[in-house]
Short mmCIF file of C-alpha atoms in Angstrom, two decimals:
data_model
loop_
_atom_site.label_atom_id
_atom_site.label_comp_id
_atom_site.label_asym_id
_atom_site.label_seq_id
_atom_site.Cartn_x
_atom_site.Cartn_y
_atom_site.Cartn_z
CA MET A 1 149.67 60.14 154.59
CA LYS A 2 146.06 60.16 153.83
CA PRO A 3 145.74 56.49 152.77
CA PHE A 4 147.68 55.52 155.94
CA ASN A 5 145.28 57.54 158.14
CA ILE A 6 142.30 55.83 156.58
CA SER A 7 143.77 52.45 157.07
CA LEU A 8 144.64 53.31 160.64
CA GLN A 9 141.08 54.55 161.27
CA SER A 10 139.70 51.33 159.75
CA LEU A 11 141.83 49.22 162.07
CA LEU A 12 140.76 51.23 165.09
CA LEU A 13 137.13 51.04 164.12
CA SER A 14 137.43 47.23 163.71
CA ALA A 15 139.03 46.91 167.02
CA LEU A 16 136.15 48.81 168.64
CA LEU A 17 133.48 46.80 166.91
CA LEU A 18 135.01 43.39 167.49
CA PRO A 19 135.10 42.04 171.01
CA SER A 20 138.57 42.03 172.70
CA GLN A 21 140.21 38.67 173.32
CA SER A 22 139.67 39.18 177.03
CA MET A 23 135.95 40.06 176.54
CA ALA A 24 135.38 37.14 174.17
CA HIS A 25 137.23 34.77 176.44
CA HIS A 26 135.34 36.07 179.48
CA ASP A 27 131.71 35.29 178.72
CA LEU A 28 130.11 31.85 178.60
CA VAL A 29 127.18 30.37 176.67
CA ILE A 30 125.18 27.47 178.26
CA TYR A 31 122.67 25.37 176.53
CA SER A 32 120.19 24.09 179.16
CA THR A 33 117.32 21.65 179.14
CA ARG A 34 116.48 22.90 182.62
CA ASN A 35 114.03 25.79 182.94
CA ILE A 36 116.01 29.03 182.60
CA GLU A 37 114.25 30.56 185.66
CA LEU A 38 115.80 27.78 187.85
CA VAL A 39 119.28 28.32 186.46
CA THR A 40 119.35 32.23 186.29
CA PRO A 41 119.88 32.76 189.97
CA LEU A 42 123.03 30.67 189.82
CA THR A 43 124.55 32.35 186.72
CA GLU A 44 123.57 35.73 188.17
CA LYS A 45 125.31 34.92 191.47
CA TYR A 46 128.34 33.80 189.65
CA ARG A 47 128.40 37.05 187.62
CA GLN A 48 128.20 39.13 190.81
CA ILE A 49 131.14 37.26 192.41
CA HIS A 50 133.43 36.74 189.44
CA GLY A 51 132.23 39.24 186.82
CA VAL A 52 131.69 36.56 184.22
CA LYS A 53 128.74 37.07 181.91
CA ILE A 54 126.75 33.93 181.08
CA LYS A 55 124.16 33.63 178.32
CA LEU A 56 121.59 30.90 178.90
CA VAL A 57 119.90 29.24 175.87
CA GLU A 58 117.08 26.92 176.74
CA VAL A 59 116.84 23.86 174.49
CA LYS A 60 114.36 20.95 174.44
CA GLU A 61 115.53 17.46 175.02
CA ALA A 62 113.56 16.17 171.99
CA GLN A 63 115.31 18.66 169.79
CA LEU A 64 118.75 18.38 171.36
CA MET A 65 120.85 17.54 168.25
CA GLU A 66 119.06 20.16 166.25
CA SER A 67 119.88 22.80 168.83
CA PHE A 68 123.55 21.99 168.85
CA ASN A 69 123.63 22.17 165.06
CA ASN A 70 121.42 25.31 164.64
CA PRO A 71 123.27 27.81 162.59
CA ASP A 72 120.94 30.68 163.60
CA LEU A 73 122.24 30.55 167.21
CA SER A 74 124.79 33.45 167.62
CA ARG A 75 127.43 31.22 169.18
CA LYS A 76 128.07 27.66 170.04
CA ALA A 77 127.73 26.59 173.57
CA ASP A 78 130.67 26.39 176.11
CA LEU A 79 128.61 24.23 178.46
CA PHE A 80 125.70 21.90 178.44
CA LEU A 81 123.37 21.66 181.46
CA ALA A 82 120.67 19.18 181.60
CA LYS A 83 117.97 18.03 184.07
CA SER A 84 118.20 14.37 182.91
CA ILE A 85 121.42 12.31 182.56
CA ASN A 86 119.83 10.71 179.48
CA SER A 87 120.57 13.88 177.53
CA PHE A 88 124.24 13.43 178.22
CA PHE A 89 124.34 9.87 176.89
CA GLN A 90 122.92 11.15 173.65
CA ALA A 91 125.22 14.23 173.36
CA GLN A 92 128.28 12.16 174.32
CA LYS A 93 127.40 9.56 171.72
CA GLU A 94 127.27 12.33 169.05
CA GLY A 95 130.70 13.57 170.13
CA LEU A 96 129.47 16.98 171.27
CA LEU A 97 131.11 16.97 174.65
CA LYS A 98 134.76 17.41 175.98
CA ALA A 99 136.42 16.13 179.10
CA ALA A 100 137.03 18.55 181.88
CA ASN A 101 140.06 17.47 183.95
CA SER A 102 139.75 18.98 187.34
CA GLU A 103 140.81 17.77 190.70
CA ILE A 104 138.29 20.00 192.37
CA LEU A 105 135.38 18.39 190.46
CA LYS A 106 136.67 15.00 191.41
CA ALA A 107 137.02 15.89 195.01
CA ASN A 108 133.60 17.57 195.31
CA ILE A 109 131.46 15.04 193.33
CA PRO A 110 131.26 11.35 194.24
CA GLU A 111 132.48 8.86 191.62
CA HIS A 112 129.09 7.40 190.97
CA LEU A 113 127.62 10.83 190.13
CA ARG A 114 130.13 11.68 187.37
CA SER A 115 131.40 9.98 184.26
CA ARG A 116 134.60 7.88 184.53
CA ASP A 117 136.15 9.86 181.57
CA ASN A 118 135.38 13.22 183.18
CA ILE A 119 132.82 14.25 180.57
CA TRP A 120 129.83 15.11 182.68
CA PHE A 121 129.46 15.93 186.34
CA GLY A 122 126.39 15.84 188.62
CA ILE A 123 125.35 19.12 190.15
CA SER A 124 122.19 18.20 191.99
CA LEU A 125 120.57 14.99 193.04
CA ARG A 126 117.05 13.62 193.05
CA ALA A 127 115.87 10.43 194.61
CA ARG A 128 113.09 8.14 193.12
CA ALA A 129 111.00 7.56 196.18
CA ILE A 130 107.58 5.83 197.03
CA VAL A 131 104.95 8.22 198.17
CA TYR A 132 101.81 6.64 199.69
CA THR A 133 98.51 7.39 201.49
CA THR A 134 98.68 6.80 205.22
CA ASP A 135 94.92 5.97 205.13
CA GLN A 136 95.32 2.92 203.13
CA VAL A 137 98.93 1.77 203.32
CA MET A 138 100.97 0.35 206.08
CA ARG A 139 104.72 0.99 205.95
CA SER A 140 105.19 -2.71 206.46
CA GLU A 141 103.76 -3.18 202.93
CA LEU A 142 106.55 -1.26 201.51
CA PHE A 143 110.01 -2.54 200.68
CA SER A 144 111.27 -2.01 197.09
CA TYR A 145 110.39 -0.79 193.64
CA ALA A 146 110.02 -4.40 192.56
CA ALA A 147 107.57 -5.21 195.35
CA LEU A 148 105.07 -2.77 193.80
CA ALA A 149 104.66 -5.21 190.95
CA GLY A 150 103.12 -7.82 193.32
CA PRO A 151 99.38 -8.85 193.15
CA ASN A 152 98.63 -7.11 196.43
CA TRP A 153 99.07 -3.76 194.64
CA ALA A 154 96.38 -4.41 191.92
CA ASP A 155 94.54 -1.19 190.99
CA ARG A 156 96.50 0.66 193.71
CA LEU A 157 99.42 2.12 191.91
CA CYS A 158 99.97 5.42 189.99
CA MET A 159 102.96 6.12 187.89
CA THR A 160 104.33 8.37 185.10
CA SER A 161 104.93 6.49 181.91
CA GLY A 162 108.13 4.87 180.76
CA GLN A 163 108.65 7.75 178.42
CA ASN A 164 109.53 9.73 181.54
CA PRO A 165 113.42 9.91 181.45
CA TYR A 166 113.58 9.33 185.28
CA ASN A 167 111.65 6.03 184.89
CA GLN A 168 113.87 5.02 182.01
CA LEU A 169 116.88 5.44 184.18
CA LEU A 170 115.20 3.64 187.03
CA ILE A 171 114.40 0.66 184.62
CA ALA A 172 118.02 0.62 183.37
CA SER A 173 119.21 0.33 186.99
CA LEU A 174 116.71 -2.59 187.51
CA ILE A 175 118.21 -4.31 184.38
CA HIS A 176 121.73 -3.95 185.87
CA ARG A 177 120.63 -5.54 189.22
CA TYR A 178 118.04 -8.12 187.99
CA GLY A 179 118.64 -8.75 184.31
CA VAL A 180 116.35 -8.12 181.33
CA GLN A 181 113.67 -10.89 181.90
CA ASP A 182 113.14 -10.23 185.58
CA THR A 183 112.99 -6.49 184.97
CA GLU A 184 110.40 -7.06 182.28
CA GLN A 185 108.24 -8.87 184.71
CA ILE A 186 108.68 -6.03 187.28
CA VAL A 187 107.52 -3.38 184.72
CA LYS A 188 104.71 -5.60 183.50
CA GLY A 189 103.50 -5.97 187.11
CA TRP A 190 103.62 -2.11 187.57
CA VAL A 191 101.41 -1.74 184.43
CA ASN A 192 98.99 -4.43 185.55
CA ASN A 193 98.57 -2.73 188.96
CA LEU A 194 97.86 0.81 187.69
CA ALA A 195 94.77 2.43 188.83
CA LEU A 196 94.96 4.88 185.90
CA PRO A 197 96.83 4.80 182.60
CA PRO A 198 100.43 5.89 182.85
CA MET A 199 100.64 9.57 183.44
CA LYS A 200 102.80 12.34 181.95
CA SER A 201 104.25 13.86 185.11
CA ASP A 202 104.96 13.02 188.75
CA SER A 203 102.90 15.91 189.84
CA GLU A 204 99.84 14.25 188.33
CA ALA A 205 100.69 11.02 190.16
CA ILE A 206 100.84 12.66 193.52
CA LYS A 207 97.64 14.53 192.93
CA ALA A 208 95.93 11.19 192.23
CA ILE A 209 97.08 9.93 195.61
CA GLU A 210 95.82 13.08 197.36
CA GLN A 211 92.46 12.52 195.70
CA GLY A 212 92.23 8.82 196.81
CA ILE A 213 92.42 7.49 193.28
CA CYS A 214 95.56 5.40 194.09
CA ASP A 215 97.48 4.32 197.15
CA ALA A 216 101.03 4.83 196.11
CA ALA A 217 103.37 6.23 193.32
CA ILE A 218 106.99 6.23 192.47
CA ILE A 219 108.03 9.80 192.08
CA ASN A 220 110.88 12.20 192.48
CA HIS A 221 111.22 13.23 196.16
CA TYR A 222 110.62 16.98 195.65
CA TYR A 223 107.03 16.47 194.63
CA PHE A 224 106.28 15.10 198.12
CA SER A 225 108.18 18.14 199.64
CA ARG A 226 106.07 20.56 197.62
CA ALA A 227 102.88 18.93 198.42
CA ILE A 228 103.54 18.76 202.20
CA ILE A 229 104.71 22.42 202.26
CA ALA A 230 101.50 23.41 200.42
CA ASN A 231 99.28 21.39 202.75
CA PRO A 232 100.90 20.04 205.94
CA ASN A 233 97.62 18.15 206.70
CA LEU A 234 97.85 15.80 203.78
CA LYS A 235 97.62 12.16 204.86
CA ILE A 236 100.61 11.05 202.74
CA ASP A 237 104.19 10.05 203.57
CA ILE A 238 107.42 9.23 201.83
CA PHE A 239 109.15 5.86 201.86
CA TRP A 240 112.80 5.20 200.68
CA PRO A 241 112.98 1.95 198.90
CA ASN A 242 115.67 -0.68 199.09
CA GLN A 243 117.09 0.48 202.32
CA ARG A 244 118.09 -3.12 203.30
CA GLY A 245 119.81 -3.52 200.02
CA GLN A 246 121.50 -1.26 197.54
CA GLY A 247 119.55 1.92 198.48
CA ALA A 248 117.13 4.21 196.69
CA HIS A 249 117.69 4.94 193.06
CA VAL A 250 118.99 8.43 192.35
CA GLY A 251 119.32 10.51 189.30
CA ILE A 252 121.17 13.86 188.69
CA SER A 253 121.06 17.11 186.93
CA ALA A 254 124.58 17.49 185.43
CA ILE A 255 126.80 19.74 183.41
CA ALA A 256 129.51 19.14 180.78
CA MET A 257 131.85 21.10 178.64
CA THR A 258 131.33 21.13 174.91
CA LYS A 259 133.90 20.63 172.19
CA SER A 260 132.87 23.92 170.64
CA THR A 261 133.95 26.01 173.59
CA HIS A 262 136.46 28.77 173.15
CA ALA A 263 136.70 29.48 176.90
CA GLU A 264 137.78 26.21 178.41
CA LYS A 265 139.36 27.75 181.49
CA GLU A 266 136.39 29.84 182.35
CA ALA A 267 133.93 26.85 181.63
CA ILE A 268 135.82 24.59 184.00
CA ALA A 269 135.94 27.35 186.66
CA PHE A 270 132.16 27.72 186.53
CA MET A 271 131.67 23.90 186.86
CA GLU A 272 133.96 23.86 189.85
CA TRP A 273 132.02 26.71 191.48
CA LEU A 274 128.79 24.75 190.90
CA SER A 275 130.21 21.76 192.79
CA GLY A 276 131.31 23.95 195.82
CA SER A 277 129.33 24.70 198.88
CA GLU A 278 128.15 28.15 197.93
CA ALA A 279 126.39 27.11 194.68
CA GLN A 280 125.33 23.71 196.14
CA VAL A 281 123.41 25.47 199.01
CA LEU A 282 121.80 27.88 196.63
CA MET A 283 120.82 25.00 194.30
CA THR A 284 119.26 22.83 197.04
CA GLU A 285 117.23 25.94 198.22
CA LEU A 286 116.09 26.83 194.72
CA ASN A 287 115.15 23.35 193.43
CA ASN A 288 114.51 21.21 196.50
CA GLU A 289 117.06 18.69 195.12
CA PHE A 290 119.74 17.20 197.21
CA PRO A 291 123.43 18.51 196.92
CA VAL A 292 125.84 16.13 195.14
CA ASN A 293 128.63 17.46 197.29
CA PRO A 294 128.60 15.14 200.40
CA ARG A 295 130.06 17.86 202.56
CA VAL A 296 126.99 20.17 202.02
CA PRO A 297 123.97 19.58 204.11
CA PRO A 298 120.46 19.51 202.56
CA SER A 299 118.14 22.32 203.02
CA ASP A 300 115.56 22.38 205.86
CA ASN A 301 112.85 21.38 203.45
CA LEU A 302 114.86 18.26 202.56
CA SER A 303 115.95 17.48 206.09
CA MET A 304 112.33 16.88 207.02
CA LEU A 305 112.26 13.85 204.64
CA GLY A 306 114.77 12.00 206.85
CA GLY A 307 118.06 10.54 205.88
CA PHE A 308 118.24 7.63 203.42
CA LYS A 309 120.73 5.26 201.85
CA GLN A 310 121.25 6.09 198.13
CA ASP A 311 122.30 3.57 195.49
CA SER A 312 125.99 4.06 194.80
CA LEU A 313 125.70 2.34 191.38
CA SER A 314 127.63 4.37 188.85
CA LEU A 315 125.27 6.11 186.47
CA ASP A 316 127.98 5.34 183.85
CA ASN A 317 126.93 1.71 184.02
CA LEU A 318 123.47 2.55 182.75
CA VAL A 319 124.53 4.16 179.42
CA GLY A 320 124.55 0.82 177.60
CA LEU A 321 121.16 -0.30 179.15
CA MET A 322 119.03 2.46 177.92
CA ASP A 323 118.01 0.72 174.65
CA GLN A 324 117.05 -2.34 176.46
CA ALA A 325 115.02 -0.28 178.98
CA GLN A 326 113.16 1.45 176.19
CA ALA A 327 112.42 -1.93 174.65
CA ILE A 328 110.83 -3.25 177.89
CA ILE A 329 108.70 -0.02 178.06
CA ARG A 330 107.43 -0.61 174.61
CA LYS A 331 106.87 -4.36 175.02
CA THR A 332 104.99 -3.90 178.30
CA GLY A 333 102.86 -0.99 177.10
CA PHE A 334 104.27 1.36 179.86
CA LEU A 335 103.36 4.33 177.67
CA SER A 336 101.24 7.37 178.18
CA ASP A 337 98.05 7.47 176.07
CA GLN A 338 97.60 11.21 176.71
#
């Protein structure tokens, strides 16, 4: 009887020390290239509603593959959330992601903001807009991204470098519309028209406009929102390019399920929640980004920017153009020297 009791005690002890199937199946691990502080309110809200614990692990885009293969991390990710779609192109190419077949996700997220094979799904949207000083620029001077390459913009333009993932995606979209040769001429024109060397961030570009160093810049829309909220008297305004044509270029933050997940049901449920009205409202208020769900209105801070036509080009079409975009960036010297 004694050996039996010892064995039984060992089994009971093991059962207490190891997580139960329901517990292990109930929590989620998310690798995120977004700032953890921006994501935590969402995961905390979800925990409060559904009782699901979510661990966030912040990873750097430059070390993306190393993070996925890091043996020191306690558990592989169930989900991958990124601020730039470029990261998903890389992760998908390496075979790290898994399709999430969900009719809810398909219903909530427009086709051009998710992958055709249901690998990644947009959860928030940013538009690449033109911000300009009203002291020096007439709205009639503005039309498109390509028009800023014209000689009338010499020494008047500020931009982040082509190393910025948002500019890489924009250039890939120009290649899709105009071809490699014409896009190279557009980027070369931008570089020739710069009042300052290419910058590291959109925030630097908009500050240069505020200081009168340049007249216009291509930036993500929320930098304009933040600047105007901080100082309503700024003599700057926002312009949505290509409104007579395909519409303003947009990018997304997105989420995908990983092949390493052991909680597929819970992972998909969280993705579905992110695409719904509750999370979309919270996200747009937190990040000043537009909702991807067309049934969810933008926040008050975004409504003041006015409505605009967005480019409905599928972001999936840009995957194969990223290498060509980066080649143009190198060839034209559209690089930061900082």
